[in-house]
PDB file of C-alpha atoms and ligand atoms in Angstrom:
ATOM      1  CA  MET A 136    -187.322  -8.360 -56.170  1.00  0.00           C
ATOM      2  CA  LYS A 137    -185.542  -7.187 -59.322  1.00  0.00           C
ATOM      3  CA  ALA A 138    -184.687 -10.238 -61.420  1.00  0.00           C
ATOM      4  CA  ILE A 139    -182.619  -9.212 -64.431  1.00  0.00           C
ATOM      5  CA  VAL A 140    -181.462 -11.686 -67.070  1.00  0.00           C
ATOM      6  CA  LEU A 141    -178.649 -10.525 -69.326  1.00  0.00           C
ATOM      7  CA  PHE A 142    -179.086 -12.613 -72.441  1.00  0.00           C
ATOM      8  CA  GLY A 143    -176.726 -12.768 -75.406  1.00  0.00           C
ATOM      9  CA  SER A 144    -174.031 -14.759 -77.117  1.00  0.00           C
ATOM     10  CA  PRO A 145    -170.553 -15.194 -75.661  1.00  0.00           C
ATOM     11  CA  GLY A 146    -168.697 -11.920 -76.132  1.00  0.00           C
ATOM     12  CA  SER A 147    -171.837  -9.793 -76.298  1.00  0.00           C
ATOM     13  CA  GLY A 148    -170.717  -7.847 -73.228  1.00  0.00           C
ATOM     14  CA  LYS A 149    -172.942  -9.490 -70.589  1.00  0.00           C
ATOM     15  CA  GLY A 150    -170.183  -9.624 -67.979  1.00  0.00           C
ATOM     16  CA  THR A 151    -169.219  -5.969 -68.376  1.00  0.00           C
ATOM     17  CA  GLN A 152    -172.838  -4.811 -68.264  1.00  0.00           C
ATOM     18  CA  ALA A 153    -173.640  -7.074 -65.311  1.00  0.00           C
ATOM     19  CA  LYS A 154    -170.799  -5.537 -63.296  1.00  0.00           C
ATOM     20  CA  MET A 155    -172.074  -2.028 -64.058  1.00  0.00           C
ATOM     21  CA  LEU A 156    -175.653  -2.972 -63.157  1.00  0.00           C
ATOM     22  CA  THR A 157    -174.523  -4.573 -59.923  1.00  0.00           C
ATOM     23  CA  GLN A 158    -172.709  -1.392 -58.889  1.00  0.00           C
ATOM     24  CA  CYS A 159    -175.641   0.781 -59.824  1.00  0.00           C
ATOM     25  CA  LEU A 160    -178.476  -1.290 -58.332  1.00  0.00           C
ATOM     26  CA  GLY A 161    -176.694  -2.873 -55.358  1.00  0.00           C
ATOM     27  CA  ILE A 162    -177.823  -6.395 -56.265  1.00  0.00           C
ATOM     28  CA  PRO A 163    -175.391  -9.289 -56.873  1.00  0.00           C
ATOM     29  CA  HIS A 164    -173.938 -10.352 -60.201  1.00  0.00           C
ATOM     30  CA  VAL A 165    -174.609 -14.057 -60.688  1.00  0.00           C
ATOM     31  CA  SER A 166    -172.422 -15.394 -63.479  1.00  0.00           C
ATOM     32  CA  THR A 167    -172.741 -19.141 -64.007  1.00  0.00           C
ATOM     33  CA  GLY A 168    -169.472 -19.189 -65.978  1.00  0.00           C
ATOM     34  CA  ASP A 169    -167.599 -17.574 -63.053  1.00  0.00           C
ATOM     35  CA  MET A 170    -169.296 -19.889 -60.559  1.00  0.00           C
ATOM     36  CA  LEU A 171    -168.389 -22.990 -62.552  1.00  0.00           C
ATOM     37  CA  ARG A 172    -164.760 -21.875 -62.946  1.00  0.00           C
ATOM     38  CA  GLU A 173    -164.627 -21.150 -59.201  1.00  0.00           C
ATOM     39  CA  ARG A 174    -166.076 -24.553 -58.367  1.00  0.00           C
ATOM     40  CA  ILE A 175    -163.548 -26.327 -60.515  1.00  0.00           C
ATOM     41  CA  ARG A 176    -160.691 -24.339 -58.941  1.00  0.00           C
ATOM     42  CA  HIS A 177    -161.772 -25.130 -55.391  1.00  0.00           C
ATOM     43  CA  VAL A 178    -162.932 -28.681 -55.804  1.00  0.00           C
ATOM     44  CA  ALA A 179    -159.709 -30.205 -54.558  1.00  0.00           C
ATOM     45  CA  GLU A 180    -159.525 -28.159 -51.353  1.00  0.00           C
ATOM     46  CA  ARG A 181    -163.200 -27.921 -50.361  1.00  0.00           C
ATOM     47  CA  GLY A 182    -164.873 -30.894 -51.948  1.00  0.00           C
ATOM     48  CA  ASN A 183    -168.061 -28.919 -52.571  1.00  0.00           C
ATOM     49  CA  GLY A 184    -169.975 -32.165 -52.970  1.00  0.00           C
ATOM     50  CA  ILE A 185    -168.360 -32.610 -56.388  1.00  0.00           C
ATOM     51  CA  THR A 186    -165.962 -35.458 -57.028  1.00  0.00           C
ATOM     52  CA  PRO A 187    -162.679 -34.652 -58.806  1.00  0.00           C
ATOM     53  CA  GLU A 188    -163.902 -36.805 -61.718  1.00  0.00           C
ATOM     54  CA  LYS A 189    -167.070 -34.760 -62.052  1.00  0.00           C
ATOM     55  CA  ALA A 190    -165.071 -31.524 -61.855  1.00  0.00           C
ATOM     56  CA  ALA A 191    -162.736 -32.812 -64.572  1.00  0.00           C
ATOM     57  CA  ARG A 192    -165.733 -33.634 -66.794  1.00  0.00           C
ATOM     58  CA  MET A 193    -167.160 -30.153 -66.241  1.00  0.00           C
ATOM     59  CA  ALA A 194    -163.800 -28.543 -67.028  1.00  0.00           C
ATOM     60  CA  ALA A 195    -163.448 -30.618 -70.209  1.00  0.00           C
ATOM     61  CA  LYS A 196    -166.885 -29.486 -71.382  1.00  0.00           C
ATOM     62  CA  MET A 197    -166.102 -25.858 -70.676  1.00  0.00           C
ATOM     63  CA  HIS A 198    -162.726 -26.045 -72.407  1.00  0.00           C
ATOM     64  CA  SER A 199    -164.350 -27.544 -75.486  1.00  0.00           C
ATOM     65  CA  GLY A 200    -167.037 -24.844 -75.630  1.00  0.00           C
ATOM     66  CA  ALA A 201    -169.942 -27.198 -74.791  1.00  0.00           C
ATOM     67  CA  LEU A 202    -172.536 -26.549 -72.092  1.00  0.00           C
ATOM     68  CA  VAL A 203    -172.453 -28.109 -68.637  1.00  0.00           C
ATOM     69  CA  SER A 204    -175.529 -30.175 -67.709  1.00  0.00           C
ATOM     70  CA  ASP A 205    -178.769 -28.389 -66.854  1.00  0.00           C
ATOM     71  CA  GLN A 206    -179.062 -30.296 -63.601  1.00  0.00           C
ATOM     72  CA  VAL A 207    -175.700 -29.085 -62.275  1.00  0.00           C
ATOM     73  CA  VAL A 208    -176.272 -25.493 -63.348  1.00  0.00           C
ATOM     74  CA  ASN A 209    -179.887 -25.268 -62.184  1.00  0.00           C
ATOM     75  CA  GLN A 210    -179.004 -26.539 -58.729  1.00  0.00           C
ATOM     76  CA  MET A 211    -176.025 -24.202 -58.470  1.00  0.00           C
ATOM     77  CA  VAL A 212    -178.112 -21.168 -59.469  1.00  0.00           C
ATOM     78  CA  GLU A 213    -180.983 -22.083 -57.164  1.00  0.00           C
ATOM     79  CA  GLU A 214    -178.592 -22.264 -54.218  1.00  0.00           C
ATOM     80  CA  ARG A 215    -176.990 -18.936 -55.142  1.00  0.00           C
ATOM     81  CA  LEU A 216    -180.293 -17.104 -55.596  1.00  0.00           C
ATOM     82  CA  SER A 217    -181.368 -18.270 -52.159  1.00  0.00           C
ATOM     83  CA  ASP A 218    -178.424 -16.476 -50.511  1.00  0.00           C
ATOM     84  CA  PRO A 219    -179.431 -13.497 -48.317  1.00  0.00           C
ATOM     85  CA  ASP A 220    -177.696 -10.923 -50.558  1.00  0.00           C
ATOM     86  CA  ALA A 221    -180.027 -11.857 -53.430  1.00  0.00           C
ATOM     87  CA  THR A 222    -183.266 -11.190 -51.543  1.00  0.00           C
ATOM     88  CA  ASP A 223    -183.886  -7.886 -53.351  1.00  0.00           C
ATOM     89  CA  GLY A 224    -182.799  -9.146 -56.737  1.00  0.00           C
ATOM     90  CA  PHE A 225    -179.893 -10.228 -58.900  1.00  0.00           C
ATOM     91  CA  VAL A 226    -178.355  -9.852 -62.322  1.00  0.00           C
ATOM     92  CA  LEU A 227    -178.048 -13.194 -64.107  1.00  0.00           C
ATOM     93  CA  ASP A 228    -175.196 -13.423 -66.603  1.00  0.00           C
ATOM     94  CA  GLY A 229    -174.975 -16.565 -68.749  1.00  0.00           C
ATOM     95  CA  TYR A 230    -178.128 -18.157 -67.345  1.00  0.00           C
ATOM     96  CA  PRO A 231    -180.555 -19.387 -68.584  1.00  0.00           C
ATOM     97  CA  ARG A 232    -178.762 -20.902 -71.573  1.00  0.00           C
ATOM     98  CA  THR A 233    -181.211 -23.679 -72.465  1.00  0.00           C
ATOM     99  CA  LEU A 234    -184.962 -24.095 -72.555  1.00  0.00           C
ATOM    100  CA  ALA A 235    -184.836 -26.372 -69.496  1.00  0.00           C
ATOM    101  CA  GLN A 236    -182.925 -23.700 -67.574  1.00  0.00           C
ATOM    102  CA  ALA A 237    -185.386 -20.971 -68.604  1.00  0.00           C
ATOM    103  CA  GLU A 238    -188.297 -23.107 -67.414  1.00  0.00           C
ATOM    104  CA  HIS A 239    -186.485 -23.906 -64.184  1.00  0.00           C
ATOM    105  CA  LEU A 240    -185.855 -20.212 -63.509  1.00  0.00           C
ATOM    106  CA  ASP A 241    -189.478 -19.334 -64.270  1.00  0.00           C
ATOM    107  CA  HIS A 242    -190.671 -21.979 -61.864  1.00  0.00           C
ATOM    108  CA  TRP A 243    -188.347 -20.609 -59.153  1.00  0.00           C
ATOM    109  CA  LEU A 244    -189.508 -17.029 -59.805  1.00  0.00           C
ATOM    110  CA  ASP A 245    -193.181 -18.109 -59.859  1.00  0.00           C
ATOM    111  CA  GLY A 246    -192.705 -19.414 -56.342  1.00  0.00           C
ATOM    112  CA  ARG A 247    -191.619 -15.885 -55.339  1.00  0.00           C
ATOM    113  CA  GLY A 248    -194.392 -14.125 -57.241  1.00  0.00           C
ATOM    114  CA  THR A 249    -192.050 -12.326 -59.597  1.00  0.00           C
ATOM    115  CA  ARG A 250    -190.940 -12.258 -63.225  1.00  0.00           C
ATOM    116  CA  GLU A 251    -187.590 -11.625 -64.851  1.00  0.00           C
ATOM    117  CA  VAL A 252    -186.800  -8.751 -67.197  1.00  0.00           C
ATOM    118  CA  VAL A 253    -184.713 -10.076 -70.068  1.00  0.00           C
ATOM    119  CA  ILE A 254    -182.153  -7.767 -71.652  1.00  0.00           C
ATOM    120  CA  HIS A 255    -181.032  -9.208 -74.985  1.00  0.00           C
ATOM    121  CA  LEU A 256    -177.612  -7.838 -75.952  1.00  0.00           C
ATOM    122  CA  ALA A 257    -177.436  -8.250 -79.714  1.00  0.00           C
ATOM    123  CA  VAL A 258    -173.965  -8.024 -81.280  1.00  0.00           C
ATOM    124  CA  ASP A 259    -172.686  -8.779 -84.779  1.00  0.00           C
ATOM    125  CA  TYR A 260    -170.766 -12.099 -85.010  1.00  0.00           C
ATOM    126  CA  ASN A 261    -167.602 -10.655 -86.562  1.00  0.00           C
ATOM    127  CA  ILE A 262    -167.396  -8.165 -83.735  1.00  0.00           C
ATOM    128  CA  ILE A 263    -167.882 -10.970 -81.231  1.00  0.00           C
ATOM    129  CA  ILE A 264    -164.996 -12.997 -82.607  1.00  0.00           C
ATOM    130  CA  ALA A 265    -162.716  -9.947 -82.590  1.00  0.00           C
ATOM    131  CA  ARG A 266    -163.767  -9.173 -79.013  1.00  0.00           C
ATOM    132  CA  LEU A 267    -163.266 -12.682 -77.673  1.00  0.00           C
ATOM    133  CA  THR A 268    -159.870 -13.224 -79.260  1.00  0.00           C
ATOM    134  CA  GLY A 269    -158.682  -9.878 -77.813  1.00  0.00           C
ATOM    135  CA  ARG A 270    -160.163 -10.444 -74.363  1.00  0.00           C
ATOM    136  CA  ARG A 271    -157.949 -10.417 -71.258  1.00  0.00           C
ATOM    137  CA  GLN A 272    -159.052 -10.787 -67.651  1.00  0.00           C
ATOM    138  CA  CYS A 273    -157.514  -9.960 -64.290  1.00  0.00           C
ATOM    139  CA  THR A 274    -157.219 -13.112 -62.200  1.00  0.00           C
ATOM    140  CA  ARG A 275    -157.605 -11.150 -58.973  1.00  0.00           C
ATOM    141  CA  CYS A 276    -160.468  -8.659 -59.456  1.00  0.00           C
ATOM    142  CA  GLY A 277    -162.045 -10.068 -62.632  1.00  0.00           C
ATOM    143  CA  THR A 278    -161.819  -6.791 -64.588  1.00  0.00           C
ATOM    144  CA  LEU A 279    -162.158  -7.409 -68.313  1.00  0.00           C
ATOM    145  CA  TYR A 280    -160.053  -5.686 -70.974  1.00  0.00           C
ATOM    146  CA  ASN A 281    -159.940  -5.862 -74.730  1.00  0.00           C
ATOM    147  CA  MET A 282    -156.635  -5.412 -76.460  1.00  0.00           C
ATOM    148  CA  ALA A 283    -158.355  -3.677 -79.399  1.00  0.00           C
ATOM    149  CA  SER A 284    -161.088  -1.550 -77.825  1.00  0.00           C
ATOM    150  CA  GLN A 285    -160.290  -1.281 -74.099  1.00  0.00           C
ATOM    151  CA  PRO A 286    -156.620  -2.063 -73.570  1.00  0.00           C
ATOM    152  CA  PRO A 287    -154.989  -1.861 -70.138  1.00  0.00           C
ATOM    153  CA  ARG A 288    -152.526   1.005 -69.606  1.00  0.00           C
ATOM    154  CA  GLU A 289    -149.684  -1.522 -69.404  1.00  0.00           C
ATOM    155  CA  ASP A 290    -149.838  -4.324 -71.900  1.00  0.00           C
ATOM    156  CA  THR A 291    -150.373  -7.324 -69.608  1.00  0.00           C
ATOM    157  CA  LEU A 292    -151.236  -5.822 -66.206  1.00  0.00           C
ATOM    158  CA  CYS A 293    -154.551  -4.892 -64.574  1.00  0.00           C
ATOM    159  CA  ASP A 294    -154.989  -1.093 -64.208  1.00  0.00           C
ATOM    160  CA  LYS A 295    -156.669  -1.571 -60.833  1.00  0.00           C
ATOM    161  CA  ASP A 296    -154.317  -3.891 -58.947  1.00  0.00           C
ATOM    162  CA  GLY A 297    -151.333  -4.597 -61.214  1.00  0.00           C
ATOM    163  CA  THR A 298    -152.099  -8.334 -61.389  1.00  0.00           C
ATOM    164  CA  ALA A 299    -151.095 -10.176 -64.582  1.00  0.00           C
ATOM    165  CA  LEU A 300    -153.910 -10.469 -67.132  1.00  0.00           C
ATOM    166  CA  VAL A 301    -154.741 -13.850 -68.647  1.00  0.00           C
ATOM    167  CA  ILE A 302    -156.472 -15.187 -71.744  1.00  0.00           C
ATOM    168  CA  ARG A 303    -159.267 -17.569 -70.807  1.00  0.00           C
ATOM    169  CA  ASP A 304    -158.732 -21.185 -71.900  1.00  0.00           C
ATOM    170  CA  ASP A 305    -161.918 -21.096 -73.964  1.00  0.00           C
ATOM    171  CA  ASP A 306    -161.093 -17.853 -75.803  1.00  0.00           C
ATOM    172  CA  SER A 307    -159.127 -19.566 -78.596  1.00  0.00           C
ATOM    173  CA  GLU A 308    -160.756 -19.280 -82.026  1.00  0.00           C
ATOM    174  CA  PRO A 309    -161.826 -22.956 -82.508  1.00  0.00           C
ATOM    175  CA  VAL A 310    -163.395 -23.015 -79.038  1.00  0.00           C
ATOM    176  CA  ILE A 311    -165.037 -19.639 -79.633  1.00  0.00           C
ATOM    177  CA  ARG A 312    -166.689 -21.074 -82.749  1.00  0.00           C
ATOM    178  CA  GLN A 313    -167.871 -24.051 -80.701  1.00  0.00           C
ATOM    179  CA  ARG A 314    -169.320 -21.739 -78.044  1.00  0.00           C
ATOM    180  CA  LEU A 315    -171.126 -19.711 -80.692  1.00  0.00           C
ATOM    181  CA  GLU A 316    -172.482 -22.911 -82.193  1.00  0.00           C
ATOM    182  CA  ALA A 317    -173.783 -23.988 -78.768  1.00  0.00           C
ATOM    183  CA  TYR A 318    -175.386 -20.549 -78.448  1.00  0.00           C
ATOM    184  CA  GLU A 319    -177.178 -20.861 -81.797  1.00  0.00           C
ATOM    185  CA  ARG A 320    -178.358 -24.403 -81.180  1.00  0.00           C
ATOM    186  CA  GLN A 321    -179.218 -24.399 -77.479  1.00  0.00           C
ATOM    187  CA  THR A 322    -179.472 -20.823 -76.248  1.00  0.00           C
ATOM    188  CA  ARG A 323    -181.036 -18.713 -78.980  1.00  0.00           C
ATOM    189  CA  PRO A 324    -184.256 -20.850 -78.896  1.00  0.00           C
ATOM    190  CA  VAL A 325    -184.797 -19.579 -75.347  1.00  0.00           C
ATOM    191  CA  LEU A 326    -185.876 -16.280 -76.954  1.00  0.00           C
ATOM    192  CA  GLU A 327    -188.700 -18.136 -78.693  1.00  0.00           C
ATOM    193  CA  TYR A 328    -189.731 -19.565 -75.353  1.00  0.00           C
ATOM    194  CA  TYR A 329    -189.824 -16.078 -73.823  1.00  0.00           C
ATOM    195  CA  ALA A 330    -191.919 -14.840 -76.747  1.00  0.00           C
ATOM    196  CA  SER A 331    -194.327 -17.768 -76.339  1.00  0.00           C
ATOM    197  CA  VAL A 332    -194.934 -16.963 -72.659  1.00  0.00           C
ATOM    198  CA  ASN A 333    -195.154 -13.202 -73.316  1.00  0.00           C
ATOM    199  CA  ARG A 334    -192.105 -12.441 -71.224  1.00  0.00           C
ATOM    200  CA  ARG A 335    -190.712  -8.940 -71.547  1.00  0.00           C
ATOM    201  CA  VAL A 336    -187.543  -9.015 -73.647  1.00  0.00           C
ATOM    202  CA  VAL A 337    -185.751  -5.741 -74.336  1.00  0.00           C
ATOM    203  CA  MET A 338    -183.321  -5.835 -77.224  1.00  0.00           C
ATOM    204  CA  VAL A 339    -180.282  -3.598 -76.898  1.00  0.00           C
ATOM    205  CA  ASP A 340    -177.864  -3.265 -79.805  1.00  0.00           C
ATOM    206  CA  GLY A 341    -174.391  -3.653 -78.329  1.00  0.00           C
ATOM    207  CA  SER A 342    -172.401  -3.860 -81.576  1.00  0.00           C
ATOM    208  CA  ASN A 343    -170.771  -0.479 -81.943  1.00  0.00           C
ATOM    209  CA  ASP A 344    -171.338   1.610 -78.849  1.00  0.00           C
ATOM    210  CA  PRO A 345    -168.845   1.773 -75.975  1.00  0.00           C
ATOM    211  CA  PRO A 346    -169.923  -0.102 -72.801  1.00  0.00           C
ATOM    212  CA  GLU A 347    -171.051   3.111 -71.070  1.00  0.00           C
ATOM    213  CA  ALA A 348    -173.457   3.919 -73.910  1.00  0.00           C
ATOM    214  CA  VAL A 349    -174.839   0.351 -73.915  1.00  0.00           C
ATOM    215  CA  PHE A 350    -175.272   0.647 -70.160  1.00  0.00           C
ATOM    216  CA  ARG A 351    -177.277   3.854 -70.559  1.00  0.00           C
ATOM    217  CA  LYS A 352    -179.604   2.062 -72.986  1.00  0.00           C
ATOM    218  CA  ILE A 353    -180.095  -0.758 -70.479  1.00  0.00           C
ATOM    219  CA  CYS A 354    -180.820   1.707 -67.685  1.00  0.00           C
ATOM    220  CA  GLN A 355    -183.387   3.460 -69.847  1.00  0.00           C
ATOM    221  CA  ALA A 356    -185.069   0.131 -70.536  1.00  0.00           C
ATOM    222  CA  LEU A 357    -185.131  -0.725 -66.829  1.00  0.00           C
ATOM    223  CA  GLU A 358    -186.540   2.679 -65.924  1.00  0.00           C
ATOM    224  CA  THR A 359    -189.235   2.110 -68.515  1.00  0.00           C
ATOM    225  CA  ASP A 360    -189.900  -1.200 -66.831  1.00  0.00           C
ATOM    226  CA  ASP A 361    -190.326   0.496 -63.434  1.00  0.00           C
ATOM    227  CA  CYS A 362    -192.639   3.022 -65.058  1.00  0.00           C
ATOM    228  CA  GLN A 363    -194.706   0.208 -66.532  1.00  0.00           C
ATOM    229  CA  GLU A 364    -194.953  -1.468 -63.150  1.00  0.00           C
ATOM    230  CA  ASP A 365    -196.268   1.840 -61.807  1.00  0.00           C
ATOM    231  CA  GLY A 366    -198.616   2.121 -64.765  1.00  0.00           C
ATOM    232  CA  ARG A 367    -196.906   5.327 -65.926  1.00  0.00           C
ATOM    233  CA  GLY A 368    -194.939   4.527 -69.030  1.00  0.00           C
ATOM    234  CA  THR A 369    -194.815   2.841 -72.349  1.00  0.00           C
ATOM    235  CA  GLY A 370    -191.985   0.592 -73.516  1.00  0.00           C
ATOM    236  CA  GLU A 371    -189.803   0.395 -76.584  1.00  0.00           C
ATOM    237  CA  ASP A 372    -189.458  -3.354 -76.638  1.00  0.00           C
ATOM    238  CA  ALA A 373    -188.297  -5.383 -79.569  1.00  0.00           C
ATOM    239  CA  PRO A 374    -188.673  -9.154 -79.774  1.00  0.00           C
TER     240      PRO A 374
HETATM  241  P1  AMP B 112    -169.288 -17.938 -69.768  1.00  0.00           P
HETATM  242  O1  AMP B 112    -168.244 -17.458 -68.807  1.00  0.00           O
HETATM  243  O2  AMP B 112    -170.661 -17.477 -69.422  1.00  0.00           O
HETATM  244  O3  AMP B 112    -168.925 -17.667 -71.200  1.00  0.00           O
HETATM  245  O4  AMP B 112    -169.340 -19.534 -69.615  1.00  0.00           O
HETATM  246  C1  AMP B 112    -168.192 -20.319 -69.857  1.00  0.00           C
HETATM  247  C2  AMP B 112    -168.595 -21.767 -70.001  1.00  0.00           C
HETATM  248  O5  AMP B 112    -169.221 -22.227 -68.790  1.00  0.00           O
HETATM  249  C3  AMP B 112    -169.606 -22.063 -71.081  1.00  0.00           C
HETATM  250  O6  AMP B 112    -169.008 -22.201 -72.368  1.00  0.00           O
HETATM  251  C4  AMP B 112    -170.212 -23.374 -70.586  1.00  0.00           C
HETATM  252  O7  AMP B 112    -169.334 -24.451 -70.799  1.00  0.00           O
HETATM  253  C5  AMP B 112    -170.274 -23.136 -69.083  1.00  0.00           C
HETATM  254  N1  AMP B 112    -171.553 -22.498 -68.678  1.00  0.00           N
HETATM  255  C6  AMP B 112    -171.732 -21.240 -68.196  1.00  0.00           C
HETATM  256  N2  AMP B 112    -173.014 -20.991 -67.948  1.00  0.00           N
HETATM  257  C7  AMP B 112    -173.684 -22.119 -68.303  1.00  0.00           C
HETATM  258  C8  AMP B 112    -175.063 -22.477 -68.296  1.00  0.00           C
HETATM  259  N3  AMP B 112    -176.037 -21.616 -67.888  1.00  0.00           N
HETATM  260  N4  AMP B 112    -175.391 -23.726 -68.705  1.00  0.00           N
HETATM  261  C9  AMP B 112    -174.456 -24.610 -69.112  1.00  0.00           C
HETATM  262  N5  AMP B 112    -173.143 -24.323 -69.164  1.00  0.00           N
HETATM  263  C10 AMP B 112    -172.746 -23.081 -68.759  1.00  0.00           C
END
């Protein structure tokens, strides 16, 4: 089982890299942000075991840039990772985001005799703010664009299917700052946890390179990981 955790602040490019990894490795992209948004959208029609009040509370947290409770997210991820398409592995995007989530994931992986490889996408904060404020997403296929660095061919339409692009509710500057604050306070300490349990964390600088170049660096790191499993290679890890 290949368990890959894409770790990094909002806007560090986790979603873009996760989609590329998924295509390349044939394992599913598990984005907790996407799953939560999907749950909220479908709560009225399917129920999903979530009351409309609970869905409204979750949506309010997400719109304010705060994190949803560990219990909700851990259960959601556990169910998703138990789906048949995740038997050979998965790419986690946006999870774990707290110490409790990291411990929960480790416990789940322990039960399957495996360990995650953590890819830490490190990006300068000013670049992150510029990226998030320029971000647009296709509501149909999920393709991400950036009006500054990766604009669509036509200003507001997806290149792939012509669907209108939208700005996410939580991509306004005050909410972005809130999300970055939540990252600093609740998520960054997860790196210390990984260091304390000697987990392999590969740092990839994603500040200036185009997504394809960042992806190549990630692939190199994962190949190194395979080599290490085979006892053939050395790594170039950074804490
Ligand atoms: P994302 O799409 O990953 O930027 O996530 C959007 C929002 O969903 C976050 O700002 C949180 O409110 C919520 N969220 C996503 N993943 C998690 C998580 N692992 N734990 C708690 N809240 C999350």
